[in-house]
mmCIF file of C-alpha atoms in Angstrom:
data_model
loop_
_atom_site.group_PDB
_atom_site.id
_atom_site.type_symbol
_atom_site.label_atom_id
_atom_site.label_comp_id
_atom_site.label_asym_id
_atom_site.label_seq_id
_atom_site.Cartn_x
_atom_site.Cartn_y
_atom_site.Cartn_z
ATOM 1 C CA UNK A 1 -9.391 24.658 -16.477
ATOM 2 C CA UNK A 2 -8.390 25.535 -19.986
ATOM 3 C CA UNK A 3 -5.904 23.231 -21.588
ATOM 4 C CA UNK A 4 -3.114 24.229 -23.925
ATOM 5 C CA UNK A 5 -4.521 26.578 -26.527
ATOM 6 C CA UNK A 6 -3.173 27.161 -29.990
ATOM 7 C CA UNK A 7 -4.314 29.617 -32.591
ATOM 8 C CA UNK A 8 -5.072 29.760 -35.313
ATOM 9 C CA UNK A 9 -6.172 26.180 -35.830
ATOM 10 C CA UNK A 10 -5.701 26.541 -39.561
ATOM 11 C CA UNK A 11 -3.416 28.977 -41.340
ATOM 12 C CA UNK A 12 -2.976 29.422 -45.062
ATOM 13 C CA UNK A 13 -0.045 31.373 -46.410
ATOM 14 C CA UNK A 14 1.427 31.980 -49.834
ATOM 15 C CA UNK A 15 5.070 31.256 -50.474
ATOM 16 C CA UNK A 16 7.252 34.061 -49.156
ATOM 17 C CA UNK A 17 4.812 35.242 -46.503
ATOM 18 C CA UNK A 18 5.305 35.014 -42.755
ATOM 19 C CA UNK A 19 3.461 32.606 -40.459
ATOM 20 C CA UNK A 20 2.937 33.267 -36.756
ATOM 21 C CA UNK A 21 1.676 30.444 -34.597
ATOM 22 C CA UNK A 22 0.579 31.096 -31.026
ATOM 23 C CA UNK A 23 0.535 28.832 -28.025
ATOM 24 C CA UNK A 24 -0.920 29.615 -24.625
ATOM 25 C CA UNK A 25 0.219 26.996 -22.118
ATOM 26 C CA UNK A 26 -1.946 25.600 -19.388
ATOM 27 C CA UNK A 27 -2.402 27.881 -16.412
ATOM 28 C CA UNK A 28 0.619 27.692 -14.153
ATOM 29 C CA UNK A 29 2.827 26.106 -16.812
ATOM 30 C CA UNK A 30 6.031 27.925 -17.654
ATOM 31 C CA UNK A 31 7.650 25.349 -19.958
ATOM 32 C CA UNK A 32 6.655 25.150 -23.606
ATOM 33 C CA UNK A 33 7.684 22.690 -26.319
ATOM 34 C CA UNK A 34 7.025 22.950 -30.041
ATOM 35 C CA UNK A 35 6.776 19.935 -32.338
ATOM 36 C CA UNK A 36 6.188 19.626 -36.081
ATOM 37 C CA UNK A 37 4.247 16.828 -37.720
ATOM 38 C CA UNK A 38 4.778 16.361 -41.431
ATOM 39 C CA UNK A 39 2.124 14.389 -43.354
ATOM 40 C CA UNK A 40 2.199 10.656 -42.611
ATOM 41 C CA UNK A 41 4.876 11.091 -39.951
ATOM 42 C CA UNK A 42 5.191 11.294 -36.192
ATOM 43 C CA UNK A 43 5.997 14.484 -34.362
ATOM 44 C CA UNK A 44 9.501 15.914 -34.402
ATOM 45 C CA UNK A 45 10.831 18.062 -31.572
ATOM 46 C CA UNK A 46 11.661 21.631 -32.560
ATOM 47 C CA UNK A 47 12.293 23.815 -29.536
ATOM 48 C CA UNK A 48 11.934 23.993 -25.764
ATOM 49 C CA UNK A 49 11.369 27.326 -24.065
ATOM 50 C CA UNK A 50 10.897 28.654 -20.592
ATOM 51 C CA UNK A 51 9.672 32.147 -19.899
ATOM 52 C CA UNK A 52 12.039 34.531 -21.709
ATOM 53 C CA UNK A 53 14.569 31.761 -22.395
ATOM 54 C CA UNK A 54 15.239 29.319 -25.184
ATOM 55 C CA UNK A 55 16.501 26.148 -23.533
ATOM 56 C CA UNK A 56 16.983 23.920 -26.564
ATOM 57 C CA UNK A 57 16.366 24.799 -30.206
ATOM 58 C CA UNK A 58 18.293 21.884 -31.646
ATOM 59 C CA UNK A 59 15.301 20.642 -33.629
ATOM 60 C CA UNK A 60 14.543 23.920 -35.306
ATOM 61 C CA UNK A 61 15.783 24.760 -38.819
ATOM 62 C CA UNK A 62 18.602 27.278 -38.614
ATOM 63 C CA UNK A 63 17.025 29.716 -41.032
ATOM 64 C CA UNK A 64 13.598 31.326 -41.224
ATOM 65 C CA UNK A 65 12.330 29.760 -37.977
ATOM 66 C CA UNK A 66 12.331 31.449 -34.589
ATOM 67 C CA UNK A 67 10.503 31.007 -31.317
ATOM 68 C CA UNK A 68 9.907 33.091 -28.251
ATOM 69 C CA UNK A 69 8.080 32.843 -24.964
ATOM 70 C CA UNK A 70 7.846 36.317 -23.457
ATOM 71 C CA UNK A 71 7.237 37.134 -19.829
ATOM 72 C CA UNK A 72 3.670 38.062 -20.700
ATOM 73 C CA UNK A 73 1.582 36.520 -23.426
ATOM 74 C CA UNK A 74 1.716 33.360 -25.494
ATOM 75 C CA UNK A 75 4.652 31.567 -26.991
ATOM 76 C CA UNK A 76 5.124 32.397 -30.669
ATOM 77 C CA UNK A 77 6.596 30.219 -33.383
ATOM 78 C CA UNK A 78 7.480 32.393 -36.332
ATOM 79 C CA UNK A 79 8.281 31.169 -39.816
ATOM 80 C CA UNK A 80 9.550 33.758 -42.254
ATOM 81 C CA UNK A 81 9.368 33.447 -46.040
ATOM 82 C CA UNK A 82 7.402 30.225 -45.896
ATOM 83 C CA UNK A 83 7.933 27.522 -48.494
ATOM 84 C CA UNK A 84 5.707 24.606 -49.464
ATOM 85 C CA UNK A 85 7.817 22.240 -47.368
ATOM 86 C CA UNK A 86 6.759 24.124 -44.241
ATOM 87 C CA UNK A 87 3.219 22.798 -44.674
ATOM 88 C CA UNK A 88 2.629 20.683 -41.587
ATOM 89 C CA UNK A 89 0.807 20.514 -38.293
ATOM 90 C CA UNK A 90 2.596 22.358 -35.516
ATOM 91 C CA UNK A 91 1.922 21.227 -31.975
ATOM 92 C CA UNK A 92 2.668 22.971 -28.758
ATOM 93 C CA UNK A 93 2.923 21.224 -25.388
ATOM 94 C CA UNK A 94 3.437 22.610 -21.924
ATOM 95 C CA UNK A 95 4.510 21.401 -18.509
ATOM 96 C CA UNK A 96 4.434 22.884 -15.064
ATOM 97 C CA UNK A 97 8.006 21.970 -14.236
ATOM 98 C CA UNK A 98 10.995 20.784 -16.219
ATOM 99 C CA UNK A 99 10.182 17.302 -17.375
ATOM 100 C CA UNK A 100 11.591 14.808 -14.921
ATOM 101 C CA UNK A 101 10.335 11.586 -13.535
ATOM 102 C CA UNK A 102 7.088 10.690 -15.126
ATOM 103 C CA UNK A 103 5.456 14.097 -15.219
ATOM 104 C CA UNK A 104 3.848 14.919 -18.497
ATOM 105 C CA UNK A 105 3.647 17.355 -21.321
ATOM 106 C CA UNK A 106 0.115 18.410 -22.208
ATOM 107 C CA UNK A 107 -0.569 18.990 -25.873
ATOM 108 C CA UNK A 108 -2.567 21.625 -27.651
ATOM 109 C CA UNK A 109 -4.794 20.874 -30.656
ATOM 110 C CA UNK A 110 -2.173 21.987 -33.151
ATOM 111 C CA UNK A 111 -2.070 24.532 -35.969
ATOM 112 C CA UNK A 112 -2.283 23.218 -39.497
ATOM 113 C CA UNK A 113 -0.187 25.386 -41.775
ATOM 114 C CA UNK A 114 -0.789 25.178 -45.497
ATOM 115 C CA UNK A 115 1.563 26.982 -47.844
ATOM 116 C CA UNK A 116 0.178 27.602 -51.320
ATOM 117 C CA UNK B 1 20.295 8.274 -30.771
ATOM 118 C CA UNK B 2 17.014 6.721 -29.854
ATOM 119 C CA UNK B 3 14.550 5.616 -32.507
ATOM 120 C CA UNK B 4 10.967 4.398 -32.402
ATOM 121 C CA UNK B 5 9.541 2.125 -35.073
ATOM 122 C CA UNK B 6 5.914 1.336 -35.762
ATOM 123 C CA UNK B 7 5.890 -1.252 -38.532
ATOM 124 C CA UNK B 8 2.129 -1.279 -39.140
ATOM 125 C CA UNK B 9 0.999 1.763 -41.146
ATOM 126 C CA UNK B 10 -2.623 0.622 -40.847
ATOM 127 C CA UNK B 11 -4.623 -1.906 -38.857
ATOM 128 C CA UNK B 12 -8.293 -2.769 -38.905
ATOM 129 C CA UNK B 13 -10.445 -4.607 -36.388
ATOM 130 C CA UNK B 14 -14.057 -5.545 -36.020
ATOM 131 C CA UNK B 15 -15.957 -3.621 -33.388
ATOM 132 C CA UNK B 16 -15.877 -5.364 -29.988
ATOM 133 C CA UNK B 17 -12.809 -7.401 -30.885
ATOM 134 C CA UNK B 18 -9.231 -7.046 -29.678
ATOM 135 C CA UNK B 19 -6.363 -5.518 -31.618
ATOM 136 C CA UNK B 20 -2.654 -5.184 -30.879
ATOM 137 C CA UNK B 21 -0.492 -2.377 -32.234
ATOM 138 C CA UNK B 22 3.263 -2.945 -32.395
ATOM 139 C CA UNK B 23 6.081 -0.659 -31.392
ATOM 140 C CA UNK B 24 9.793 -1.297 -31.110
ATOM 141 C CA UNK B 25 12.457 1.124 -30.043
ATOM 142 C CA UNK B 26 16.194 1.354 -29.902
ATOM 143 C CA UNK B 27 18.116 2.848 -27.012
ATOM 144 C CA UNK B 28 21.255 2.248 -25.007
ATOM 145 C CA UNK B 29 19.672 3.717 -21.887
ATOM 146 C CA UNK B 30 18.220 1.650 -19.087
ATOM 147 C CA UNK B 31 15.854 4.227 -17.641
ATOM 148 C CA UNK B 32 13.195 5.809 -19.812
ATOM 149 C CA UNK B 33 9.465 6.235 -20.361
ATOM 150 C CA UNK B 34 7.254 4.925 -23.115
ATOM 151 C CA UNK B 35 3.921 6.334 -24.206
ATOM 152 C CA UNK B 36 1.048 5.598 -26.506
ATOM 153 C CA UNK B 37 -0.816 8.622 -27.847
ATOM 154 C CA UNK B 38 -4.043 8.686 -29.801
ATOM 155 C CA UNK B 39 -4.674 11.279 -32.492
ATOM 156 C CA UNK B 40 -8.302 11.301 -33.703
ATOM 157 C CA UNK B 41 -9.390 13.267 -36.781
ATOM 158 C CA UNK B 42 -9.585 16.385 -34.609
ATOM 159 C CA UNK B 43 -5.762 16.096 -34.434
ATOM 160 C CA UNK B 44 -5.703 16.599 -30.665
ATOM 161 C CA UNK B 45 -2.925 14.465 -29.198
ATOM 162 C CA UNK B 46 -4.362 12.393 -26.350
ATOM 163 C CA UNK B 47 -2.281 10.332 -23.949
ATOM 164 C CA UNK B 48 -3.583 6.758 -23.812
ATOM 165 C CA UNK B 49 -1.114 5.018 -21.548
ATOM 166 C CA UNK B 50 2.450 5.268 -20.265
ATOM 167 C CA UNK B 51 5.043 2.891 -18.914
ATOM 168 C CA UNK B 52 8.121 3.465 -16.792
ATOM 169 C CA UNK B 53 10.964 1.239 -17.923
ATOM 170 C CA UNK B 54 11.994 0.380 -14.382
ATOM 171 C CA UNK B 55 8.580 -1.128 -13.695
ATOM 172 C CA UNK B 56 8.185 -4.722 -14.771
ATOM 173 C CA UNK B 57 4.430 -4.672 -14.426
ATOM 174 C CA UNK B 58 2.599 -3.797 -17.634
ATOM 175 C CA UNK B 59 0.526 -0.634 -17.481
ATOM 176 C CA UNK B 60 -3.254 -0.883 -17.872
ATOM 177 C CA UNK B 61 -5.911 1.780 -18.390
ATOM 178 C CA UNK B 62 -9.391 0.307 -18.697
ATOM 179 C CA UNK B 63 -9.565 -1.344 -22.142
ATOM 180 C CA UNK B 64 -5.995 -0.403 -22.984
ATOM 181 C CA UNK B 65 -2.988 -2.391 -21.856
ATOM 182 C CA UNK B 66 0.606 -2.738 -22.928
ATOM 183 C CA UNK B 67 2.987 -5.625 -23.335
ATOM 184 C CA UNK B 68 6.344 -4.187 -22.344
ATOM 185 C CA UNK B 69 9.285 -6.421 -23.177
ATOM 186 C CA UNK B 70 12.364 -4.497 -22.082
ATOM 187 C CA UNK B 71 14.972 -6.966 -23.299
ATOM 188 C CA UNK B 72 13.342 -7.127 -26.707
ATOM 189 C CA UNK B 73 12.733 -3.356 -26.703
ATOM 190 C CA UNK B 74 9.129 -3.903 -27.579
ATOM 191 C CA UNK B 75 6.106 -1.961 -26.376
ATOM 192 C CA UNK B 76 2.828 -3.097 -27.931
ATOM 193 C CA UNK B 77 -0.612 -1.676 -27.205
ATOM 194 C CA UNK B 78 -3.606 -3.956 -26.825
ATOM 195 C CA UNK B 79 -7.092 -2.523 -27.187
ATOM 196 C CA UNK B 80 -9.838 -4.798 -25.944
ATOM 197 C CA UNK B 81 -13.520 -4.564 -26.871
ATOM 198 C CA UNK B 82 -12.744 -2.101 -29.669
ATOM 199 C CA UNK B 83 -15.203 0.764 -30.063
ATOM 200 C CA UNK B 84 -15.918 3.048 -32.986
ATOM 201 C CA UNK B 85 -14.477 5.929 -30.998
ATOM 202 C CA UNK B 86 -11.105 4.163 -30.910
ATOM 203 C CA UNK B 87 -10.591 4.883 -34.602
ATOM 204 C CA UNK B 88 -7.569 7.165 -34.824
ATOM 205 C CA UNK B 89 -3.849 7.356 -35.477
ATOM 206 C CA UNK B 90 -1.873 5.808 -32.651
ATOM 207 C CA UNK B 91 1.651 6.935 -31.924
ATOM 208 C CA UNK B 92 4.273 5.275 -29.794
ATOM 209 C CA UNK B 93 6.769 7.640 -28.139
ATOM 210 C CA UNK B 94 9.921 7.397 -26.052
ATOM 211 C CA UNK B 95 11.361 9.797 -23.524
ATOM 212 C CA UNK B 96 14.695 9.470 -21.800
ATOM 213 C CA UNK B 97 14.830 9.660 -18.018
ATOM 214 C CA UNK B 98 18.355 11.023 -18.161
ATOM 215 C CA UNK B 99 18.785 14.656 -17.270
ATOM 216 C CA UNK B 100 19.629 17.070 -20.053
ATOM 217 C CA UNK B 101 17.452 15.759 -22.843
ATOM 218 C CA UNK B 102 14.575 14.183 -21.022
ATOM 219 C CA UNK B 103 12.022 16.621 -22.327
ATOM 220 C CA UNK B 104 12.204 15.437 -25.924
ATOM 221 C CA UNK B 105 9.655 12.892 -27.007
ATOM 222 C CA UNK B 106 10.872 10.616 -29.797
ATOM 223 C CA UNK B 107 7.920 9.516 -31.916
ATOM 224 C CA UNK B 108 7.110 6.619 -34.195
ATOM 225 C CA UNK B 109 5.448 7.233 -37.557
ATOM 226 C CA UNK B 110 2.058 6.091 -36.323
ATOM 227 C CA UNK B 111 -0.478 3.348 -37.018
ATOM 228 C CA UNK B 112 -3.889 4.165 -38.419
ATOM 229 C CA UNK B 113 -6.532 2.100 -36.635
ATOM 230 C CA UNK B 114 -9.782 1.433 -38.469
ATOM 231 C CA UNK B 115 -12.773 0.045 -36.606
ATOM 232 C CA UNK B 116 -15.263 -1.908 -38.710
ATOM 233 C CA UNK B 117 -18.843 -1.753 -37.449
#
């Protein structure tokens, strides 16, 4: 069974370019969560999506960042006009059901974004 | 709002010895979950152990155990018989059990564990 997959693992962009980060959840999982990890820090929640719906984007910057999880295909985190401060590791997690009780999110290996 | 604090940026231990990593948290809730995650150089986030706040018994997974002190809001991780493969960043995380926001993990800043051969 494949786990949560993220690609690319490493992404280099110049300031002003767009970054697209992909996340394929575990098979049978329809809930996806994106987190950002800045250097020397823990993860920070960004957005929670179900298929075709954004449930909570309270952790996502209001500008330049967007996320989607279409009916078919991976979830995409899109960052437009990247700046150096966007350099971070971006993690995706998935769950089979809405998180309740002690069921878990399963994490992908992350995408390291470097903005030159 | 809940917060998680890991006051040790870095810890080191001799191989085969025992080390304890500290974590404190702040919450007004009575029902929640606590986690320790390991992040090796590969950056993959690996769940080490979890604890339900309503359970008084401390969770144990092989060489890993926790000391959960609910009144003190403390959740330390003890690693026994440390191995070279334990070297990693360790993160403490909190998740509410209350409906509505119980999918967000609140993370500490991490502790870098160094294992000396």
